[in-house]
Amino acid sequence: MPLPGESHSAYFYQEQVKTVERHTLAVIVDNEPGVLARVIGLFSGRGYNIETLTVSETEHEKHLSRITIVTTGTPAIIQQIKSQLGRLIPVHRVVDLSLAGAILERELALVKVRGKGEPRVEALQLAEAFNARVMDATTESFVFEITGKSDKLDQFISLMVPLGLVEVSRTGVAAIGRGPEGL
Amino acid sequence: MAREMTGAQMVVEALIDQGVEHIFGYPGGAALPIYDEIFQQDKVQHILVRHEQAAGHAAEGYARSTGKVGVALVTSGPGATNMVTPLTDALMDSVPLVCISAQVPTHLIGTDAFQECDTVGITRPCTKHNFLVKRIEDLPGMLHEAFRIASSGRPGPVVVDIPKDIQFKTGIYENLKGAVRTSYRPRLEGDERAIRYAVAMMASAKKPVIYSGGGVINSGPRACELLRELAALTGFPLTSTLTGLGAYPASGKAWLGMLGMHGTYEANLAMHGCDVMVGIGVRFDDRITGRTDAFSPNSKKIHIDIDASSFNKNIRVDVPILGDVAHVLEAMIRVWKEAVPKHDAAALVPWWKQVNAWRAKKSLRYQKSADVIMPQYAIERLYQLTKDRDTYITTEVGQHQMWAAQHYGFDKPYHWMTSGGLGTMGYGFPSAIGVQTAHRDALVVCVAGDASIQMNIQELSTVIQHDLPVKVMILNNQYMGMVRQWQQLLHGNRLSHSYTDAMPDFVKLAEAYGAVGIRAQHPAELDDAIETMIASKKPVIFDCRVANLVNCLPMIPSGKAHNEILLPDDVADEDIGDVVDARGKQLV
Ligand SMILES: Cc1ncc(C[n+]2csc(CCOP(=O)(O)OP(=O)(O)O)c2C)c(N)n1
């Protein structure tokens, strides 16, 4: 095994302390079979991280989809990820929203909580405080819908754990730049 | 002109419209409609191989020796999976390839049908792009786009997977050669400002070096001419990677020899000690850089490449220039002539003096012998006896490959075919088949090892059937020499499974197939044997018995820096096991 703290050759994992950054990338692709597999295969094959990934057709007439990827890595890795994505034939553009100035990032979660009495009341109160909406209710459960930045969702979900959290479904991040300009 | 025809006819029409004269392939159930069309025409000649892997490597050899796209045709299932190695090889070495694979009928896809496999899934990571054709309307466009993608930008392999029912369906075919179907449009022109900046850096260099690679050859003959012009204009010394050999002539003034793990002393030390490095069509891979944190520590690095992902992948560069090598060099030379009308060649004199001192070490020297054929000597004689003809050299993988690269003087591009990035044993012989198919009258020699040649030996049948007088010169050392060398270097000389017991009699083997077999055991027989091989009008297997335990030097052991290179004088073959420390032994 490599000895920690020493840097060696092309073969060793260099255990250098480098700042890991979080970037949100918008990738505009042809909406065709296999395109998502190409993107995901690239990340797994080259050992890059995917924190969240969302994809949907955004321009029907042009058959274009938008993939939003939140990834982490050193600045050099992030640059590699962008150029590797750019190499894929169905990829039209790769935009690093994190470099593009102010951006809006939103994620949606559906959160199921089960309980009676005190905890149930507390869950409802917290939901109101977080602007979560009740989408389904029984005498012993709620399903909340909450939208916001990922860390707000994280916080809400962790608060629900002691109150009877049963299940969570999250969409992953959708992101767009502020102001009048498009991509 | 649009015409109605079947999918199978479209395949052949598209090949004709693309100017394809030869394809390499092997039939099977799902591909039969295409084979039926091939039978009924004579514009596209089909070379029947004996294993699909060979079809892929033959197409690679064809492509690399002509600059055209190589084409392979295989059936579904095992036909397609046998193509995985050549596709990966072509991706690593940026070889333009189109592989047409047949697929089970669309209604059977996903049912685990007979000879079904997920070809586009399996080949996605080993192709530049791939297509599964689900509608006959898409077929003409996808076929022509496959050729455009394979041959433009950084070249690479493209698969077009065609289900059997699509081959039977009728549709409208149009010659869409050159039409753009995807958004893929590689950028050719380099950024003028970056080029000016690079030229200024080069003009003030005291210790410059040009590091040239396979990308120059891929860019085309013009790029190779421009590389020579740039070297002459600047007076810079020049080294090249394994795949770039021939772009600059080995007889040229600036030539330092190949660099990297088995490169020359002068090439590696010039890289290590330079102040300005001009990387052209290269990718700074680990066989070149050695220890990345000690790689050329004091240089400013200029990097010209058509693939943006090559920049800063392994080594941080100062001036990346994105574009086609020929376009960028054209601009670079123009700018140099404007901006540096009177280049002070005297400024480089001390550097050249240093380079020549390194050269004087004669790092490719080897122990001569009057009793046994030294492998390096065999290559030297091959070079001397073939250099005045139009000779193409292919290799398998191992020590013989490195000796061929070191001791054969390549003066022209497109005459050297070797598996660089993937290091595929079994590449050389089929690759030679591709070369010979494209150059019927040329001398095509595959320099092989006794182990590698057995990986695609069945292709002897192919060369007989198609009258391809390929020459295979086996440097037979009875070992997987390169593996043995590493075991000696790194594993206490315990030669685990690197000795080839039960070696076939290669002379009889050649004769069994109908080829010519010859053998030489003694240095005095060598020239005659080579002459006999060259003179033969038939395919030849030349079993050249060489010294068994020779090590390939110079060598930069994995994990070491360029200036830690091992020279023949530093270490006797017996003592090589003491050179690498425990940590180095874990590397590949
Ligand atoms: C397909 C494949 N399998 C294994 C290897 C690992 N390998 C590299 S060189 C080598 C030995 C080659 O022996 P030989 O062809 O006799 O050539 P020599 O080194 O003796 O010249 C092996 C096994 C490889 N490169 N390719």
XYZ file of N, CA and C in Angstrom, chain A residues 110-113 164-169:
30
model
N -40.600 13.560 -1.045
C -41.830 13.066 -0.433
C -41.402 12.264 0.793
N -42.012 12.620 1.949
C -41.525 12.073 3.214
C -42.690 11.444 3.977
N -42.601 10.154 4.238
C -43.684 9.469 4.950
C -43.310 9.280 6.419
N -44.234 9.720 7.316
C -43.978 9.654 8.753
C -45.150 8.937 9.413
N -40.867 9.190 13.662
C -41.506 8.044 12.981
C -41.295 8.029 11.479
N -40.144 8.493 11.030
C -39.856 8.480 9.583
C -39.907 7.053 9.043
N -40.672 6.863 7.960
C -40.822 5.530 7.371
C -40.106 5.431 6.031
N -40.221 6.481 5.224
C -39.754 6.362 3.842
C -39.517 7.746 3.250
N -38.526 7.835 2.370
C -38.234 9.100 1.697
C -38.054 8.850 0.212
N -38.595 9.716 -0.623
C -38.271 9.684 -2.050
C -37.863 11.087 -2.469
